[in-house]
Coordinates of N, CA and C in Angstrom, one line a residue:
M1 N 89.2 143.8 22.6 CA 89.9 142.7 22.7 C 91.1 143.8 21.7
K2 N 90.4 144.3 20.8 CA 91.4 145.4 19.8 C 92.8 145.8 20.5
K3 N 91.5 146.8 21.3 CA 92.6 147.7 22.1 C 93.8 146.6 23.1
I4 N 93.7 145.5 23.4 CA 94.6 145.2 24.5 C 95.6 144.0 23.2
T5 N 95.6 143.7 22.1 CA 96.4 143.9 21.1 C 97.5 145.0 20.2
L6 N 96.8 145.8 20.5 CA 97.8 147.2 20.2 C 98.2 147.8 21.4
S7 N 97.6 147.5 22.5 CA 98.5 148.1 23.7 C 99.9 147.0 23.9
I8 N 99.5 145.6 23.5 CA 100.8 144.7 23.5 C 102.1 145.3 22.6
V9 N 101.5 145.9 21.2 CA 102.1 146.2 19.9 C 102.7 147.4 20.6
A10 N 102.3 148.4 21.2 CA 103.3 149.3 21.6 C 104.1 148.9 22.8
V11 N 103.8 148.4 23.7 CA 104.9 148.4 24.7 C 106.0 147.8 24.4
L12 N 105.9 146.9 23.5 CA 107.1 146.2 23.1 C 107.1 147.1 21.9
A13 N 107.6 147.9 21.1 CA 108.0 149.4 20.4 C 108.3 149.9 21.5
F14 N 108.2 150.6 22.4 CA 108.6 151.6 23.3 C 109.4 150.4 24.3
G15 N 109.6 149.4 24.5 CA 110.4 148.8 25.1 C 111.9 148.4 23.8
F16 N 111.7 147.9 23.2 CA 113.0 148.0 22.5 C 113.3 149.5 21.8
A17 N 112.4 150.4 21.9 CA 113.3 151.1 21.6 C 114.5 152.0 22.7
N18 N 113.6 151.9 24.0 CA 113.9 151.8 25.0 C 115.1 150.6 25.9
A19 N 115.3 150.7 25.5 CA 116.3 149.2 26.0 C 117.4 149.8 26.1
Q20 N 117.9 149.2 27.5 CA 119.5 149.0 27.9 C 120.0 147.9 27.7
E21 N 119.3 147.5 27.8 CA 119.9 145.7 27.4 C 119.0 144.9 27.3
V22 N 119.0 143.6 26.4 CA 118.4 143.0 26.2 C 118.7 141.0 26.1
K23 N 118.0 140.6 26.8 CA 118.5 138.9 26.9 C 117.3 138.3 26.9
F24 N 118.0 137.1 26.1 CA 116.9 135.9 25.2 C 117.4 134.6 26.3
G25 N 115.9 134.3 26.7 CA 116.1 133.0 26.7 C 114.9 131.8 26.6
V26 N 115.3 130.6 27.6 CA 114.0 129.7 27.3 C 113.4 129.3 28.5
K27 N 111.9 129.0 28.4 CA 111.4 128.6 29.9 C 110.6 127.6 29.4
G28 N 110.3 126.3 30.8 CA 109.5 125.6 30.7 C 108.8 124.8 31.9
G29 N 107.7 124.6 32.8 CA 107.3 124.7 33.8 C 105.9 123.7 33.6
I30 N 104.7 123.6 34.5 CA 104.5 123.0 34.7 C 103.1 123.7 35.4
N31 N 101.5 123.3 34.6 CA 100.4 124.2 34.9 C 99.1 123.1 35.1
L32 N 98.4 124.0 36.0 CA 97.6 123.8 36.4 C 96.2 124.5 36.3
S33 N 95.6 124.1 35.7 CA 94.5 124.4 34.9 C 92.9 123.7 35.6
T34 N 92.1 125.2 35.4 CA 90.7 124.7 35.2 C 90.2 125.7 34.7
L35 N 88.6 125.3 33.8 CA 87.9 126.2 33.2 C 86.5 126.9 34.3
T36 N 86.4 128.1 34.4 CA 85.4 129.3 34.8 C 84.4 129.3 34.3
G37 N 83.0 129.1 35.3 CA 82.4 130.2 34.3 C 80.9 128.8 34.6
D38 N 80.2 128.5 33.2 CA 79.3 128.0 33.2 C 79.9 126.3 32.7
M39 N 80.6 125.1 34.1 CA 80.8 124.1 34.5 C 81.0 123.6 35.8
E40 N 80.1 123.0 35.7 CA 79.7 122.3 36.7 C 80.9 120.9 37.2
D41 N 80.8 121.2 38.1 CA 82.2 120.4 38.7 C 83.4 120.0 38.4
A42 N 83.5 121.1 38.4 CA 85.0 121.4 37.3 C 86.3 121.5 38.4
S43 N 87.3 120.4 38.0 CA 88.5 120.3 38.5 C 89.8 120.8 37.8
S44 N 90.8 120.7 38.5 CA 91.6 121.0 37.7 C 92.3 120.1 37.3
K45 N 92.9 120.5 35.5 CA 93.8 119.3 34.8 C 95.7 119.5 35.2
V46 N 96.5 118.5 35.3 CA 98.3 119.6 35.1 C 98.2 119.0 33.6
G47 N 99.3 120.0 32.8 CA 99.8 120.4 32.1 C 101.3 121.0 31.6
F48 N 101.1 121.6 30.8 CA 102.6 122.1 30.6 C 102.8 123.4 30.3
Q49 N 104.2 124.0 30.0 CA 104.4 125.1 29.1 C 105.7 125.0 28.8
V50 N 106.1 125.8 27.1 CA 107.2 125.9 27.4 C 107.6 126.4 26.0
G51 N 108.7 127.1 25.8 CA 108.3 128.2 25.3 C 109.9 129.1 24.9
G52 N 110.5 130.2 24.4 CA 110.9 131.4 25.1 C 110.9 132.4 25.1
F53 N 111.8 133.3 25.2 CA 111.4 135.3 25.9 C 112.3 135.6 26.1
A54 N 111.8 136.9 25.6 CA 112.9 138.1 25.7 C 113.2 138.9 26.7
E55 N 114.1 139.1 27.5 CA 114.0 140.6 28.6 C 114.5 141.2 28.3
I56 N 113.6 142.6 28.1 CA 114.1 143.6 27.9 C 114.1 144.9 28.9
K57 N 115.5 145.1 29.3 CA 115.7 146.0 30.4 C 115.9 147.4 30.5
L58 N 114.8 148.4 30.7 CA 114.8 149.5 30.7 C 115.7 150.4 31.9
S59 N 115.9 149.7 33.4 CA 116.7 150.5 34.0 C 116.9 149.0 35.1
D60 N 117.6 149.8 36.2 CA 118.2 148.6 36.9 C 117.0 148.2 37.6
K61 N 115.3 148.5 37.6 CA 114.5 147.9 38.3 C 113.6 147.8 37.3
F62 N 113.1 147.7 36.5 CA 112.3 147.7 35.5 C 112.9 147.0 34.1
S63 N 112.0 146.3 33.6 CA 112.1 145.2 32.4 C 111.1 145.1 32.0
V64 N 110.7 144.5 31.1 CA 109.9 144.3 29.8 C 109.8 142.9 29.1
Q65 N 109.2 142.1 29.1 CA 109.1 140.8 28.9 C 108.3 140.1 28.3
P66 N 108.3 139.9 27.0 CA 107.8 139.1 25.8 C 108.1 137.6 26.3
E67 N 107.1 136.6 25.6 CA 107.0 135.7 25.6 C 106.3 135.1 24.5
L68 N 106.9 133.7 23.9 CA 106.1 133.1 23.3 C 106.1 131.4 23.9
L69 N 104.6 130.9 24.4 CA 104.7 129.9 25.2 C 103.7 129.0 24.0
Y70 N 104.0 127.5 23.9 CA 102.9 126.7 24.2 C 102.7 126.0 24.7
S71 N 101.6 126.0 25.3 CA 100.8 125.6 26.5 C 99.5 124.8 26.5
T72 N 99.4 123.4 27.2 CA 98.3 122.7 27.3 C 97.2 123.0 28.5
Q73 N 96.6 123.0 28.4 CA 95.5 123.6 29.7 C 94.3 122.6 30.0
G74 N 92.9 122.8 30.3 CA 91.7 123.4 30.0 C 91.1 122.3 31.3
A75 N 90.3 121.6 31.8 CA 89.7 121.0 33.3 C 89.1 119.4 32.8
K76 N 89.2 119.1 34.6 CA 88.5 117.9 35.0 C 86.9 118.3 35.3
E77 N 85.9 117.1 34.4 CA 84.8 117.0 35.3 C 83.9 115.8 35.3
K78 N 82.9 116.0 36.3 CA 82.3 114.2 36.5 C 80.9 114.4 36.0
S79 N 80.8 113.4 35.1 CA 79.6 112.9 34.1 C 79.2 111.5 34.4
N80 N 78.1 111.5 34.0 CA 77.4 110.4 34.0 C 77.1 110.1 32.4
V81 N 77.9 108.5 32.4 CA 77.1 107.6 30.7 C 76.6 106.8 31.3
F82 N 76.3 106.2 29.8 CA 75.2 105.1 30.0 C 76.0 103.7 30.2
D83 N 76.0 102.8 31.1 CA 77.0 101.8 31.0 C 75.9 100.7 29.7
A84 N 76.5 100.1 28.9 CA 75.0 98.9 27.7 C 75.6 97.8 28.9
D85 N 76.2 97.6 29.4 CA 77.0 95.9 29.6 C 76.3 96.2 31.2
A86 N 76.0 97.0 32.1 CA 75.2 96.9 33.3 C 74.4 97.6 33.4
M87 N 73.8 98.2 32.1 CA 72.2 98.7 32.1 C 72.4 99.4 32.8
E88 N 73.0 100.7 33.1 CA 72.6 101.7 34.2 C 74.2 103.0 33.6
L89 N 73.3 103.7 34.7 CA 74.2 105.0 34.7 C 75.7 104.9 35.6
V90 N 76.4 104.9 35.2 CA 77.8 105.3 35.8 C 78.3 106.6 35.8
S91 N 79.1 107.1 36.6 CA 79.8 107.8 37.4 C 81.5 108.0 35.6
A92 N 81.2 108.8 35.1 CA 82.4 108.8 34.2 C 83.5 110.8 34.3
D93 N 84.4 110.7 33.9 CA 84.8 112.2 33.7 C 85.7 111.9 32.5
F94 N 85.0 113.7 32.4 CA 85.4 114.5 30.9 C 86.2 115.2 31.6
T95 N 86.9 115.4 30.3 CA 88.6 116.5 30.2 C 88.8 116.9 29.0
T96 N 88.4 118.3 28.7 CA 88.9 118.9 28.0 C 90.4 119.5 28.1
K97 N 90.3 119.1 26.5 CA 92.2 119.3 26.5 C 92.6 120.6 25.9
L98 N 93.0 121.4 25.9 CA 93.1 122.7 25.1 C 94.3 123.1 24.9
A99 N 94.8 123.4 23.6 CA 96.2 123.7 23.3 C 96.6 124.7 22.7
Y100 N 97.7 125.6 23.4 CA 97.0 126.9 23.1 C 98.7 127.6 23.0
I101 N 98.9 128.9 21.8 CA 100.6 129.3 21.6 C 99.9 130.5 22.3
N102 N 100.3 130.8 23.6 CA 100.5 132.2 24.8 C 101.2 132.9 24.2
V103 N 100.9 134.6 24.3 CA 102.1 135.7 23.8 C 102.0 136.4 25.0
P104 N 102.6 136.5 26.0 CA 102.3 137.4 27.6 C 103.2 138.5 27.0
V105 N 103.2 140.0 28.0 CA 104.4 140.6 27.7 C 104.0 141.1 28.9
M106 N 104.8 140.6 29.9 CA 105.2 140.9 30.7 C 105.9 142.2 31.9
A107 N 105.4 143.5 32.4 CA 106.0 144.6 33.0 C 107.1 143.8 34.2
K108 N 107.7 143.9 34.7 CA 108.4 143.0 35.9 C 109.6 144.3 36.5
Y109 N 109.1 144.3 38.0 CA 109.8 145.1 38.6 C 110.4 144.3 39.9
Y110 N 111.7 144.7 39.7 CA 112.3 144.5 40.5 C 112.5 145.2 41.6
V111 N 112.0 144.4 43.1 CA 111.5 145.0 44.7 C 112.5 144.7 44.9
A112 N 113.8 143.5 44.5 CA 114.7 143.2 45.3 C 116.0 142.9 44.3
E113 N 117.2 142.7 44.5 CA 118.0 142.7 43.3 C 118.1 141.1 42.7
K114 N 117.2 140.6 43.2 CA 116.7 139.3 42.5 C 115.3 138.5 42.4
F115 N 114.6 139.6 43.1 CA 113.6 139.3 43.0 C 112.6 140.0 42.7
S116 N 111.1 140.2 41.4 CA 110.5 140.7 40.7 C 109.4 140.2 41.2
L117 N 108.7 141.0 40.7 CA 107.0 141.2 41.1 C 106.6 141.4 39.5
E118 N 105.5 140.9 38.2 CA 104.9 140.6 37.0 C 103.6 140.9 37.1
A119 N 103.5 141.5 36.1 CA 102.1 141.5 35.6 C 101.6 142.2 34.0
G120 N 100.8 141.4 33.7 CA 100.8 142.0 32.2 C 99.7 141.3 31.0
P121 N 98.8 141.7 29.8 CA 98.4 141.5 28.9 C 98.9 139.8 28.6
Q122 N 98.0 139.1 27.7 CA 98.4 137.6 27.0 C 97.6 137.6 26.2
I123 N 97.3 137.1 24.6 CA 96.4 136.8 23.8 C 97.0 135.5 23.8
G124 N 95.8 134.3 23.4 CA 96.2 133.1 22.7 C 95.9 132.6 21.8
F125 N 96.6 132.1 20.9 CA 96.2 131.3 19.7 C 95.8 129.4 20.1
L126 N 94.7 129.2 19.8 CA 94.3 128.0 19.7 C 94.8 127.0 18.5
V127 N 95.6 125.6 19.7 CA 96.3 124.8 18.2 C 95.5 124.0 18.1
S128 N 94.9 123.4 19.6 CA 94.4 122.3 19.5 C 92.9 122.1 20.5
A129 N 92.4 121.5 20.2 CA 90.8 121.4 21.5 C 90.0 119.8 21.3
K130 N 90.4 119.0 22.3 CA 90.2 117.9 22.4 C 89.5 117.2 23.9
G131 N 88.1 116.5 23.7 CA 87.0 116.0 24.8 C 87.4 114.9 25.0
K132 N 87.8 114.7 26.2 CA 87.8 112.6 26.7 C 87.1 112.1 27.7
M133 N 86.5 111.7 27.1 CA 85.3 111.1 28.2 C 86.1 109.5 28.7
S134 N 85.8 109.3 29.9 CA 86.5 108.0 30.8 C 85.6 107.4 31.6
G135 N 84.9 106.4 31.6 CA 84.4 105.5 32.4 C 83.5 104.5 32.4
G136 N 82.8 103.4 32.5 CA 82.0 102.7 32.2 C 83.1 101.6 31.5
G137 N 84.1 101.4 31.7 CA 84.7 100.6 31.3 C 85.3 100.9 30.4
D138 N 85.0 102.1 29.2 CA 85.2 102.7 28.2 C 85.6 104.0 28.3
S139 N 87.0 104.3 27.2 CA 87.6 106.0 27.2 C 87.1 106.4 25.2
Q140 N 86.8 107.5 25.4 CA 86.6 107.7 23.4 C 87.1 109.5 24.1
E141 N 87.7 109.7 22.8 CA 88.2 111.1 22.8 C 88.0 112.1 21.3
E142 N 87.4 113.0 21.4 CA 87.1 113.8 20.2 C 87.1 115.1 19.8
D143 N 87.4 115.3 18.6 CA 88.1 116.6 18.2 C 86.9 117.7 18.7
I144 N 87.2 118.5 19.2 CA 86.0 119.6 20.2 C 86.3 121.1 19.6
K145 N 87.6 121.2 18.2 CA 87.8 122.4 18.4 C 87.1 123.4 17.7
D146 N 86.1 122.7 17.0 CA 84.7 123.7 16.8 C 84.1 124.6 18.1
F147 N 83.9 124.3 18.6 CA 83.7 125.0 20.2 C 83.9 125.7 20.4
Y148 N 84.9 125.8 20.5 CA 86.0 127.0 20.8 C 86.1 128.2 20.1
K149 N 86.7 129.3 20.9 CA 87.1 130.7 19.8 C 88.4 130.6 19.7
S150 N 89.1 131.2 18.7 CA 90.6 130.5 17.9 C 91.2 131.1 19.0
I151 N 90.9 132.8 19.5 CA 91.7 133.5 20.9 C 90.8 133.7 21.6
D152 N 92.0 133.7 22.9 CA 91.3 134.4 23.8 C 92.2 135.3 24.4
F153 N 92.1 135.7 25.2 CA 92.4 137.2 26.1 C 92.5 137.3 27.4
G154 N 93.9 137.5 28.4 CA 93.9 137.5 29.6 C 95.4 137.7 30.2
V155 N 94.7 138.3 31.1 CA 95.5 139.1 32.0 C 96.7 138.1 33.2
N156 N 98.2 138.5 33.0 CA 98.7 137.3 34.0 C 99.1 138.7 35.3
F157 N 99.5 137.6 36.4 CA 100.1 138.0 37.6 C 100.8 137.8 38.2
G158 N 101.8 137.4 39.0 CA 103.4 136.7 38.9 C 104.5 137.5 39.9
A159 N 105.2 136.3 40.1 CA 106.6 137.0 40.7 C 107.6 135.7 40.0
G160 N 109.2 136.4 40.8 CA 110.3 135.7 39.8 C 111.8 136.1 40.8
Y161 N 112.5 134.5 40.6 CA 113.1 135.0 41.3 C 114.7 134.5 40.6
D162 N 115.8 135.1 40.7 CA 116.9 134.5 39.6 C 117.8 134.5 40.8
F163 N 118.0 132.5 40.4 CA 118.9 132.2 41.2 C 120.4 132.6 41.2
T164 N 120.7 132.7 39.7 CA 121.9 132.7 39.1 C 121.9 134.2 37.8
E165 N 122.6 134.6 37.4 CA 122.2 135.7 36.5 C 121.7 134.9 35.1
N166 N 122.1 133.4 35.1 CA 121.5 133.3 33.9 C 120.0 132.2 34.2
L167 N 120.1 131.5 35.6 CA 118.9 130.8 36.2 C 117.9 131.0 37.0
S168 N 116.5 131.2 36.9 CA 115.8 132.1 37.3 C 114.4 131.0 37.6
A169 N 113.7 131.3 38.4 CA 112.5 130.3 38.3 C 111.4 131.3 38.7
G170 N 110.0 131.1 38.0 CA 108.8 132.0 38.5 C 107.2 131.4 38.4
V171 N 106.7 132.0 39.2 CA 105.2 131.6 40.1 C 104.3 132.6 39.1
R172 N 103.3 131.9 38.4 CA 102.2 132.6 37.4 C 100.9 132.5 37.1
Y173 N 100.1 133.1 37.6 CA 98.5 133.0 37.7 C 97.7 134.2 36.2
N174 N 97.2 132.6 35.4 CA 97.1 133.5 34.1 C 95.0 133.6 34.3
L175 N 94.8 134.7 34.1 CA 92.7 135.5 34.8 C 92.4 135.2 33.2
G176 N 92.1 134.4 32.9 CA 90.5 134.6 31.7 C 90.0 135.4 31.2
L177 N 89.9 136.7 30.2 CA 89.0 137.5 30.5 C 88.0 137.6 29.5
S178 N 87.8 136.6 28.2 CA 87.1 136.5 27.1 C 86.6 135.4 27.6
N179 N 84.9 134.9 27.1 CA 84.4 134.0 26.7 C 85.2 132.4 25.8
I180 N 85.1 131.8 25.7 CA 86.0 131.0 24.8 C 85.1 130.4 24.0
L181 N 84.2 129.8 24.3 CA 83.4 129.1 23.9 C 82.9 129.8 22.8
E182 N 82.5 128.9 21.5 CA 82.1 129.6 20.6 C 80.6 129.2 20.6
N183 N 79.7 130.2 20.8 CA 78.5 130.1 21.4 C 77.4 130.4 20.1
E184 N 76.3 129.4 19.7 CA 75.2 129.7 18.9 C 74.4 131.1 19.6
A185 N 73.9 131.3 17.9 CA 73.0 132.5 18.9 C 72.3 132.2 19.9
G186 N 72.0 133.0 20.6 CA 70.9 132.7 21.9 C 71.4 131.6 22.8
D187 N 72.3 131.2 22.5 CA 73.7 130.4 23.8 C 74.4 131.5 24.4
N188 N 74.3 131.6 25.5 CA 75.1 132.1 26.7 C 75.9 131.9 27.1
F189 N 75.8 130.5 27.7 CA 77.3 129.4 27.8 C 78.6 130.1 27.9
K190 N 79.3 129.8 29.5 CA 80.7 131.2 29.1 C 81.5 129.8 29.8
N191 N 83.0 129.8 29.5 CA 84.0 129.1 29.7 C 85.1 130.5 29.9
K192 N 85.9 130.7 30.8 CA 87.0 131.5 31.0 C 88.5 130.7 31.7
N193 N 89.8 131.0 31.2 CA 90.7 129.7 31.6 C 91.0 130.3 32.7
S194 N 91.8 129.4 33.4 CA 92.4 129.9 34.4 C 93.5 129.1 34.8
V195 N 94.6 129.7 34.7 CA 95.7 128.9 34.9 C 96.8 129.2 36.0
F196 N 97.2 128.3 37.1 CA 98.2 128.3 37.5 C 99.4 127.7 37.2
S197 N 101.0 128.5 37.1 CA 102.2 128.0 36.3 C 102.9 127.9 37.2
L198 N 104.2 126.9 37.3 CA 105.2 127.3 38.1 C 106.4 126.8 36.8
S199 N 107.1 127.7 36.8 CA 108.0 127.2 35.4 C 109.9 127.2 35.7
V200 N 110.9 127.8 35.1 CA 112.2 127.6 35.0 C 112.7 128.1 34.3
G201 N 113.8 129.5 33.7 CA 114.0 129.9 32.6 C 115.4 130.2 33.0
Y202 N 116.1 129.9 31.4 CA 117.4 130.2 31.6 C 118.1 130.9 30.6
K203 N 118.7 132.2 31.1 CA 118.6 133.7 29.7 C 120.4 133.3 29.0
F204 N 120.3 133.2 28.4 CA 121.3 133.4 27.6 C 122.7 134.1 27.5

């Protein structure tokens, strides 16, 4: 994982040293996230992302784009809880609500004048983690940050389209590479982030 971090730093240093043009911007959009691995009946959770970026143009076709994003992620899963009033087990929903500060570094290649394909690594820093149980006429939310690692690593794949010189839109998939669970010794449970996002950006 240290190699990924060092690679990100090296790409940024190379990009700024060889930039023909640098544009800064802001972006925001919708996340559709889930958790893969040892999680039964997991379904997608809707969240959002917002932040800023710098597009470092190295040539007419190729750019490097580092970003700093606040991203809400997680998943939903079905569970059973005991309803004291009905004296029976009832179906309930458990929602894992994760929030990260993500730092992706995307390599963008313009296959056409306004259309680009992109890929690159991402490091994420966990800001908060909460678990919400809803069912049986009750709803409870707890802090579960101690059960998750503070750093996540992944890789992104996506595409973008520039409507104008300033306004753009993008679609991206983040594939989590690392186990985000803070397991105790002998515990082999694994969860990885999986996030599909749609965003709109504005370059200044």
